[in-house]
Short mmCIF file of C-alpha atoms in Angstrom, two decimals:
data_model
loop_
_atom_site.label_atom_id
_atom_site.label_comp_id
_atom_site.label_asym_id
_atom_site.label_seq_id
_atom_site.Cartn_x
_atom_site.Cartn_y
_atom_site.Cartn_z
CA UNK O 315 42.44 49.00 15.79
CA UNK O 316 44.16 49.63 19.12
CA UNK O 317 45.98 46.67 20.65
CA UNK O 318 44.70 47.39 24.19
CA UNK O 319 41.23 48.87 24.57
CA UNK O 320 39.40 50.04 27.65
CA UNK O 321 35.72 50.72 28.18
CA UNK O 322 34.30 53.06 29.19
CA UNK O 323 36.74 55.90 28.57
CA UNK O 324 34.99 58.20 31.01
CA UNK O 325 32.54 57.46 33.80
CA UNK O 326 30.88 59.53 36.47
CA UNK O 327 29.12 57.65 39.22
CA UNK O 328 27.85 58.07 42.75
CA UNK O 329 29.14 56.78 46.05
CA UNK O 330 28.02 53.23 46.75
CA UNK O 331 27.45 52.22 43.13
CA UNK O 332 29.03 49.13 41.61
CA UNK O 333 31.26 49.88 38.65
CA UNK O 334 33.02 47.61 36.16
CA UNK O 335 35.87 48.71 33.95
CA UNK O 336 36.76 46.44 31.06
CA UNK O 337 39.99 45.78 29.21
CA UNK O 338 40.53 43.80 26.02
CA UNK O 339 43.72 43.10 24.13
CA UNK O 340 44.61 41.70 20.74
CA UNK O 341 48.32 41.33 21.40
CA UNK O 342 48.08 37.71 22.52
CA UNK O 343 49.87 38.51 25.77
CA UNK O 344 49.48 36.31 28.81
CA UNK O 345 50.00 39.00 31.42
CA UNK O 346 47.51 41.73 32.20
CA UNK O 347 47.56 44.49 34.80
CA UNK O 348 45.33 47.16 36.31
CA UNK O 349 46.88 50.42 37.56
CA UNK O 350 45.46 53.63 38.90
CA UNK O 351 47.06 57.04 38.47
CA UNK O 352 46.60 59.93 40.86
CA UNK O 353 48.18 63.36 40.42
CA UNK O 354 51.68 63.47 41.90
CA UNK O 355 51.68 59.77 42.78
CA UNK O 356 52.48 58.09 39.49
CA UNK O 357 50.88 54.75 38.68
CA UNK O 358 50.16 52.17 41.35
CA UNK O 359 49.38 48.52 40.73
CA UNK O 360 45.92 47.28 41.76
CA UNK O 361 45.81 43.69 40.46
CA UNK O 362 47.67 41.59 37.94
CA UNK O 363 47.17 38.27 36.20
CA UNK O 364 49.81 36.07 34.58
CA UNK O 365 47.27 33.79 32.91
CA UNK O 366 43.57 33.00 33.02
CA UNK O 367 43.83 30.99 36.24
CA UNK O 368 46.21 33.36 38.00
CA UNK O 369 45.09 36.50 39.89
CA UNK O 370 47.32 38.48 42.22
CA UNK O 371 46.85 41.50 44.41
CA UNK O 372 48.97 44.56 43.81
CA UNK O 373 49.87 47.26 46.30
CA UNK O 374 46.44 48.90 46.52
CA UNK O 375 43.84 46.14 45.98
CA UNK O 376 41.46 47.04 48.83
CA UNK O 377 38.04 48.04 47.49
CA UNK O 378 38.67 46.42 44.10
CA UNK O 379 38.16 43.00 42.54
CA UNK O 380 39.06 41.57 39.15
CA UNK O 381 38.01 38.87 36.76
CA UNK O 382 40.09 37.30 33.97
CA UNK O 383 37.35 36.03 31.68
CA UNK O 384 39.72 34.95 28.91
CA UNK O 385 43.30 35.49 27.89
CA UNK O 386 42.25 38.67 26.12
CA UNK O 387 39.91 40.12 28.76
CA UNK O 388 40.56 41.47 32.24
CA UNK O 389 37.89 43.39 34.16
CA UNK O 390 38.22 45.59 37.23
CA UNK O 391 35.26 46.06 39.58
CA UNK O 392 34.57 48.55 42.31
CA UNK O 393 31.91 46.86 44.44
CA UNK O 394 30.88 50.03 46.25
CA UNK O 395 32.57 53.08 44.81
CA UNK O 396 33.87 55.82 47.11
CA UNK O 397 35.14 59.32 46.24
CA UNK O 398 38.81 58.52 46.87
CA UNK O 399 38.61 55.98 44.04
CA UNK O 400 38.34 58.91 41.65
CA UNK O 401 41.36 58.44 39.41
CA UNK O 402 42.63 57.52 35.96
CA UNK O 403 42.68 53.75 35.52
CA UNK O 404 44.98 51.97 33.10
CA UNK O 405 45.05 48.43 31.83
CA UNK O 406 48.35 47.02 30.57
CA UNK O 407 49.57 43.82 28.97
CA UNK O 408 52.93 42.09 28.66
CA UNK O 409 54.34 39.00 27.09
CA UNK O 410 55.35 36.28 29.57
CA UNK O 411 58.84 36.45 30.97
CA UNK O 412 60.44 38.93 33.30
CA UNK O 413 61.80 41.15 30.55
CA UNK O 414 58.52 41.75 28.78
CA UNK O 415 57.73 45.32 27.84
CA UNK O 416 54.32 46.52 29.01
CA UNK O 417 51.78 48.05 26.66
CA UNK O 418 49.09 50.32 28.02
CA UNK O 419 45.50 51.06 27.11
CA UNK O 420 44.21 54.64 26.73
CA UNK O 421 42.84 54.80 30.27
CA UNK O 422 39.45 55.25 31.93
CA UNK O 423 38.77 58.44 33.82
CA UNK O 424 36.50 57.58 36.75
CA UNK O 425 34.83 60.18 38.93
CA UNK O 426 32.98 59.11 42.07
CA UNK O 427 30.72 61.82 43.49
CA UNK Y 988 60.22 48.54 49.22
CA UNK Y 989 61.31 49.94 45.89
CA UNK Y 990 60.81 53.69 45.48
CA UNK Y 991 61.30 55.59 42.24
CA UNK Y 992 61.94 59.32 42.15
CA UNK Y 993 61.99 61.57 39.12
CA UNK Y 994 63.65 64.96 39.00
CA UNK Y 995 62.68 67.58 37.99
CA UNK Y 996 58.91 67.35 38.45
CA UNK Y 997 58.46 69.84 35.63
CA UNK Y 998 60.70 71.32 32.98
CA UNK Y 999 60.20 74.03 30.38
CA UNK Y 1000 62.77 74.51 27.61
CA UNK Y 1001 63.00 76.35 24.28
CA UNK Y 1002 62.78 74.36 21.09
CA UNK Y 1003 66.06 72.88 19.90
CA UNK Y 1004 67.58 72.46 23.34
CA UNK Y 1005 69.06 69.18 24.48
CA UNK Y 1006 67.73 68.02 27.83
CA UNK Y 1007 68.10 65.33 30.47
CA UNK Y 1008 65.43 63.79 32.67
CA UNK Y 1009 66.52 61.96 35.79
CA UNK Y 1010 65.21 58.85 37.50
CA UNK Y 1011 66.52 57.27 40.69
CA UNK Y 1012 65.50 54.07 42.44
CA UNK Y 1013 66.25 52.82 45.94
CA UNK Y 1014 66.76 49.10 45.29
CA UNK Y 1015 69.43 48.37 42.71
CA UNK Y 1016 68.28 44.76 42.28
CA UNK Y 1017 66.19 45.29 39.18
CA UNK Y 1018 65.59 43.30 36.00
CA UNK Y 1019 64.94 46.24 33.76
CA UNK Y 1020 63.89 49.86 33.57
CA UNK Y 1021 61.38 51.37 31.19
CA UNK Y 1022 60.75 54.95 30.08
CA UNK Y 1023 57.24 55.94 29.02
CA UNK Y 1024 55.64 59.00 27.53
CA UNK Y 1025 52.12 60.07 28.53
CA UNK Y 1026 50.08 62.60 26.58
CA UNK Y 1027 47.02 64.27 28.12
CA UNK Y 1028 43.94 62.09 27.79
CA UNK Y 1029 45.96 59.24 26.36
CA UNK Y 1030 47.62 56.13 27.66
CA UNK Y 1031 51.29 55.47 28.14
CA UNK Y 1032 53.59 54.87 25.21
CA UNK Y 1033 56.71 52.85 25.88
CA UNK Y 1034 59.82 54.67 24.67
CA UNK Y 1035 62.78 52.58 25.76
CA UNK Y 1036 63.43 49.49 27.84
CA UNK Y 1037 66.88 48.83 29.32
CA UNK Y 1038 67.73 45.41 30.67
CA UNK Y 1039 69.72 45.31 33.91
CA UNK Y 1040 72.77 44.07 32.03
CA UNK Y 1041 72.71 46.99 29.60
CA UNK Y 1042 74.12 50.49 30.01
CA UNK Y 1043 72.02 52.35 27.47
CA UNK Y 1044 69.40 52.19 24.75
CA UNK Y 1045 68.81 54.57 21.87
CA UNK Y 1046 65.80 55.31 19.71
CA UNK Y 1047 66.01 58.24 17.34
CA UNK Y 1048 66.60 61.41 19.34
CA UNK Y 1049 66.18 59.56 22.63
CA UNK Y 1050 68.93 57.93 24.64
CA UNK Y 1051 68.38 56.24 27.99
CA UNK Y 1052 71.22 55.23 30.27
CA UNK Y 1053 71.25 52.96 33.29
CA UNK Y 1054 73.67 52.88 36.20
CA UNK Y 1055 72.25 50.04 38.22
CA UNK Y 1056 74.81 50.16 41.01
CA UNK Y 1057 74.03 53.79 41.83
CA UNK Y 1058 70.30 53.40 41.22
CA UNK Y 1059 70.07 55.97 38.45
CA UNK Y 1060 68.80 56.33 34.93
CA UNK Y 1061 68.69 59.31 32.60
CA UNK Y 1062 66.64 60.01 29.52
CA UNK Y 1063 68.42 62.31 27.10
CA UNK Y 1064 66.35 64.08 24.45
CA UNK Y 1065 68.31 65.72 21.65
CA UNK Y 1066 67.15 68.76 19.72
CA UNK Y 1067 63.83 68.99 21.53
CA UNK Y 1068 60.65 69.82 19.59
CA UNK Y 1069 57.23 71.10 20.70
CA UNK Y 1070 55.84 67.65 19.91
CA UNK Y 1071 58.03 66.25 22.69
CA UNK Y 1072 55.85 68.04 25.24
CA UNK Y 1073 54.36 65.36 27.48
CA UNK Y 1074 54.82 63.67 30.85
CA UNK Y 1075 57.73 61.24 30.97
CA UNK Y 1076 57.53 58.33 33.37
CA UNK Y 1077 60.26 56.03 34.57
CA UNK Y 1078 59.44 52.55 35.91
CA UNK Y 1079 61.53 49.68 37.23
CA UNK Y 1080 60.72 45.98 37.23
CA UNK Y 1081 61.64 44.35 40.53
CA UNK Y 1082 63.88 41.32 40.70
CA UNK Y 1083 61.53 39.01 42.58
CA UNK Y 1084 58.37 39.79 40.63
CA UNK Y 1085 57.20 41.02 37.32
CA UNK Y 1086 55.55 44.25 38.39
CA UNK Y 1087 56.51 47.78 37.43
CA UNK Y 1088 57.11 50.43 40.08
CA UNK Y 1089 56.59 53.92 38.69
CA UNK Y 1090 57.97 57.32 39.45
CA UNK Y 1091 55.60 60.30 39.57
CA UNK Y 1092 56.85 61.62 36.24
CA UNK Y 1093 58.42 64.74 34.76
CA UNK Y 1094 56.15 67.16 32.92
CA UNK Y 1095 58.05 68.50 29.91
CA UNK Y 1096 57.07 71.57 27.93
CA UNK Y 1097 59.03 72.52 24.83
CA UNK Y 1098 58.31 76.06 23.72
CA UNK Y 1099 58.36 77.04 20.06
#
C-alpha cells in the first residue's frame, strides 16, 4: 500500500461547488502539507500542519481551508470552487525537524468548469 | 522572498549521454535542498536531499552538488536511459521555516 494516499485522484466540478480533497498517510509523520501545481509555475504551498493542533497558511491560502482530523489525515477544502483553482493538488508529509525529507502523494487533478 | 530557477526548462538527449540539470536560488540561507522526479500522472519521488553543510550527495547514477554561497545546485545524471525521462524539480527549505520552495522544473526526454 502507498504511504501517502489522496482521494479522489480526479475530479471535475462546477463553479461555486464545495469540494474536499483528502490525504491519508501511514508513515507516522507529524508534518503534512498541501501544494498545488500549475504548468510553468512549479509547486506552491497552500497550507501546512506540524501536528494535529497546528495549522498554518502557505503562500496561496486564499479560497482554501484545511482540517487536520488526526495525525494521519489532512483534508483540503474549496468552499466555493472557481475556474482558476483548476490544478494538480499534492499532499506531502515529513518527519518533524527542519531536515526532514518530504514524501508526496500521487496527486489529485481538479478541474473547475 | 526565496525564488528558485531551473535551467533548462526542457532538455532532449540521446540515450547514454551524461547530462547536467541546473538549479539556482536567490537566498543562500537554506537548510537543505531536495531534488525530485515527477512522472506524468504520478506524484513526486524524492531523489536526493543535500543538507546545507554538505557539498554533494550520490545515489546510483545520480549526483547532486550544492554551492550554497553562490546559490546553485546541479543534478548530474550519468549514462542516461529512456526510463530517466521525467520532470525534475529542485526545491529548497528556507532557514526560518520548514517549507519547501520549488522551481518550475526541467522536462527531460532521453531518446532511445
